[in-house]
Amino acid sequence: LIFCVLGTFFLISLNTNIVRNALGLSFCFLFLYYRERKSRWSWMFLLFAVTSHISCLLFIIAYFLSGLFSRKCDWLIIVWFMAVALSVLGIGLEKLPVIGNYIESYNRLNQYLQKTGQNDKYQAGFRLDFTIFNLIFIILGYFAYRKQSKPRYYIMYLMLSIVFVLYYSMPYSDRV
């Protein structure tokens, strides 16, 4: 947290949104730390995370959903591969029936979708490099998962990876 605050003075080119995202993610990790210790402070960090950056909601939702799937992640790996296939076909979250309607109604996300093609330096759509990088950690995490008694964080990673893969079509989705 201290590094994030002090680092902003040296990285002037960073966008405020990126700093807020990093700060929110730091609060998410503090939430996890205090939540594991059954501390009431965890709820305060949860609130700080969500108010720092709205994308932290994905992290928090994944945390609570991962409690429902305590030892069953094989099907999540299959869902991840299905998400990759959808992404290759150009089908992202914004084209799925229920979620797509929500994205269209949420102005901020809709603005990102409108920027597709306007920035030639940024590649939107299926990203093989991101997919391979993500797959490496899914494989490494799977071996660690097999030895863990509580694989909650691996299940969270899989859930967030599925969302990430389905957001490839949105510009700057790698920053979420």
Short mmCIF file of C-alpha atoms in Angstrom, two decimals:
data_model
loop_
_atom_site.label_atom_id
_atom_site.label_comp_id
_atom_site.label_asym_id
_atom_site.label_seq_id
_atom_site.Cartn_x
_atom_site.Cartn_y
_atom_site.Cartn_z
CA LEU A 1 0.00 0.00 0.00
CA ILE A 2 2.83 2.36 0.91
CA PHE A 3 4.64 1.46 -2.32
CA CYS A 4 1.50 2.28 -4.35
CA VAL A 5 1.16 5.68 -2.74
CA LEU A 6 4.85 6.59 -2.96
CA GLY A 7 5.21 5.09 -6.43
CA THR A 8 2.65 7.46 -7.90
CA PHE A 9 5.09 10.35 -7.54
CA PHE A 10 7.63 8.57 -9.74
CA LEU A 11 5.24 7.21 -12.33
CA ILE A 12 3.58 10.39 -13.56
CA SER A 13 2.50 8.74 -16.80
CA LEU A 14 0.20 6.32 -14.98
CA ASN A 15 -3.45 7.01 -15.32
CA THR A 16 -5.42 7.70 -12.14
CA ASN A 17 -7.63 4.72 -12.97
CA ILE A 18 -4.66 2.35 -12.86
CA VAL A 19 -3.56 3.71 -9.49
CA ARG A 20 -7.08 3.36 -8.12
CA ASN A 21 -7.23 -0.20 -9.44
CA ALA A 22 -3.92 -1.07 -7.75
CA LEU A 23 -5.06 0.53 -4.51
CA GLY A 24 -8.34 -1.40 -4.65
CA LEU A 25 -6.48 -4.65 -5.27
CA SER A 26 -4.27 -3.94 -2.26
CA PHE A 27 -7.39 -3.54 -0.15
CA CYS A 28 -8.72 -6.82 -1.57
CA PHE A 29 -5.59 -8.60 -0.36
CA LEU A 30 -5.93 -6.97 3.05
CA PHE A 31 -9.55 -8.15 3.08
CA LEU A 32 -8.36 -11.72 2.43
CA TYR A 33 -5.67 -11.46 5.10
CA TYR A 34 -8.05 -10.27 7.80
CA ARG A 35 -10.89 -12.51 6.63
CA GLU A 36 -8.70 -15.60 7.14
CA ARG A 37 -8.09 -14.42 10.69
CA LYS A 38 -11.84 -13.90 11.29
CA SER A 39 -11.27 -10.23 12.05
CA ARG A 40 -13.92 -7.54 11.80
CA TRP A 41 -11.38 -5.34 10.02
CA SER A 42 -11.92 -7.41 6.90
CA TRP A 43 -15.26 -5.71 6.22
CA MET A 44 -13.65 -2.28 6.37
CA PHE A 45 -11.06 -3.33 3.77
CA LEU A 46 -13.85 -4.78 1.64
CA LEU A 47 -15.56 -1.39 1.67
CA PHE A 48 -12.29 0.41 0.88
CA ALA A 49 -11.63 -1.97 -2.01
CA VAL A 50 -14.99 -1.46 -3.68
CA THR A 51 -14.91 2.32 -3.19
CA SER A 52 -11.38 2.48 -4.61
CA HIS A 53 -12.28 0.73 -7.85
CA ILE A 54 -15.54 -0.91 -8.91
CA SER A 55 -13.70 -3.82 -10.56
CA CYS A 56 -12.85 -5.06 -7.06
CA LEU A 57 -16.42 -6.31 -6.94
CA LEU A 58 -15.35 -9.14 -9.26
CA PHE A 59 -12.65 -10.15 -6.78
CA ILE A 60 -15.05 -10.05 -3.85
CA ILE A 61 -17.77 -11.97 -5.71
CA ALA A 62 -15.21 -14.61 -6.69
CA TYR A 63 -14.15 -14.89 -3.04
CA PHE A 64 -17.66 -15.60 -1.82
CA LEU A 65 -18.52 -17.93 -4.71
CA SER A 66 -15.29 -19.88 -4.21
CA GLY A 67 -16.59 -20.92 -0.81
CA LEU A 68 -19.38 -22.80 -2.55
CA PHE A 69 -16.97 -24.84 -4.67
CA SER A 70 -14.54 -25.95 -1.99
CA ARG A 71 -12.97 -28.93 -3.78
CA LYS A 72 -14.50 -28.92 -7.24
CA CYS A 73 -12.41 -27.04 -9.75
CA ASP A 74 -12.08 -29.52 -12.62
CA TRP A 75 -15.30 -28.25 -14.16
CA LEU A 76 -14.05 -24.66 -13.82
CA ILE A 77 -11.04 -25.58 -15.95
CA ILE A 78 -13.43 -26.90 -18.59
CA VAL A 79 -15.43 -23.65 -18.37
CA TRP A 80 -12.15 -21.71 -18.81
CA PHE A 81 -11.43 -23.60 -22.06
CA MET A 82 -15.00 -22.93 -23.19
CA ALA A 83 -14.47 -19.22 -22.45
CA VAL A 84 -11.30 -19.29 -24.55
CA ALA A 85 -13.25 -20.89 -27.41
CA LEU A 86 -15.94 -18.20 -27.14
CA SER A 87 -13.27 -15.51 -27.12
CA VAL A 88 -11.65 -16.96 -30.25
CA LEU A 89 -15.06 -16.79 -31.92
CA GLY A 90 -15.37 -13.14 -30.88
CA ILE A 91 -18.05 -13.74 -28.29
CA GLY A 92 -17.37 -11.82 -25.10
CA LEU A 93 -19.34 -10.99 -21.99
CA GLU A 94 -20.99 -8.08 -23.74
CA LYS A 95 -22.63 -10.49 -26.23
CA LEU A 96 -24.03 -12.88 -23.64
CA PRO A 97 -27.79 -12.35 -23.06
CA VAL A 98 -28.12 -11.26 -19.42
CA ILE A 99 -24.64 -9.81 -18.89
CA GLY A 100 -24.64 -8.00 -22.22
CA ASN A 101 -27.78 -6.09 -21.28
CA TYR A 102 -26.17 -5.02 -18.01
CA ILE A 103 -23.00 -3.84 -19.78
CA GLU A 104 -25.05 -1.79 -22.25
CA SER A 105 -26.91 -0.13 -19.40
CA TYR A 106 -23.71 0.62 -17.47
CA ASN A 107 -22.37 3.78 -19.12
CA ARG A 108 -18.75 3.41 -18.08
CA LEU A 109 -18.37 -0.10 -19.54
CA ASN A 110 -20.30 0.91 -22.63
CA GLN A 111 -17.81 3.76 -23.21
CA TYR A 112 -14.95 1.27 -23.25
CA LEU A 113 -16.78 -0.83 -25.85
CA GLN A 114 -17.27 2.25 -28.04
CA LYS A 115 -13.49 2.83 -28.06
CA THR A 116 -12.88 -0.40 -30.00
CA GLY A 117 -10.89 0.48 -33.09
CA GLN A 118 -10.20 4.08 -32.08
CA ASN A 119 -6.83 3.33 -30.55
CA ASP A 120 -4.60 1.59 -33.08
CA LYS A 121 -1.89 0.99 -30.47
CA TYR A 122 -4.12 -1.22 -28.36
CA GLN A 123 -5.25 -4.64 -29.54
CA ALA A 124 -8.74 -5.70 -28.51
CA GLY A 125 -10.14 -9.13 -29.21
CA PHE A 126 -8.65 -12.57 -28.63
CA ARG A 127 -5.13 -12.33 -27.22
CA LEU A 128 -3.08 -15.50 -27.59
CA ASP A 129 -0.26 -14.04 -25.48
CA PHE A 130 -2.61 -13.37 -22.55
CA THR A 131 -4.17 -16.81 -22.93
CA ILE A 132 -0.83 -18.64 -22.87
CA PHE A 133 0.36 -16.60 -19.90
CA ASN A 134 -2.89 -17.35 -18.07
CA LEU A 135 -2.73 -21.05 -18.98
CA ILE A 136 0.76 -21.36 -17.49
CA PHE A 137 -0.52 -20.25 -14.11
CA ILE A 138 -3.62 -22.41 -14.39
CA ILE A 139 -1.37 -25.45 -14.90
CA LEU A 140 1.03 -24.48 -12.10
CA GLY A 141 -1.90 -23.70 -9.82
CA TYR A 142 -3.49 -27.05 -10.60
CA PHE A 143 -0.47 -28.93 -9.30
CA ALA A 144 -0.45 -26.80 -6.16
CA TYR A 145 -4.24 -27.19 -5.84
CA ARG A 146 -3.94 -30.99 -5.73
CA LYS A 147 -1.77 -30.70 -2.60
CA GLN A 148 -3.81 -28.05 -0.77
CA SER A 149 -6.44 -28.72 1.82
CA LYS A 150 -8.20 -25.40 1.08
CA PRO A 151 -7.86 -24.48 -2.63
CA ARG A 152 -10.07 -21.39 -2.36
CA TYR A 153 -7.55 -19.01 -3.94
CA TYR A 154 -7.01 -21.26 -6.93
CA ILE A 155 -10.76 -21.47 -7.48
CA MET A 156 -10.92 -17.67 -7.26
CA TYR A 157 -8.14 -17.43 -9.84
CA LEU A 158 -10.04 -19.72 -12.20
CA MET A 159 -13.24 -17.73 -11.82
CA LEU A 160 -11.50 -14.41 -12.42
CA SER A 161 -9.60 -15.89 -15.38
CA ILE A 162 -12.87 -16.92 -16.99
CA VAL A 163 -14.19 -13.37 -16.69
CA PHE A 164 -10.87 -11.99 -17.96
CA VAL A 165 -10.89 -14.23 -21.05
CA LEU A 166 -14.45 -13.20 -21.86
CA TYR A 167 -13.44 -9.52 -21.57
CA TYR A 168 -10.73 -9.74 -24.27
CA SER A 169 -13.01 -7.96 -26.72
CA MET A 170 -13.14 -4.91 -24.48
CA PRO A 171 -10.25 -2.46 -24.85
CA TYR A 172 -7.99 -2.19 -21.78
CA SER A 173 -9.57 -5.29 -20.23
CA ASP A 174 -6.13 -6.41 -19.02
CA ARG A 175 -6.18 -3.53 -16.56
CA VAL A 176 -9.28 -4.78 -14.74
#
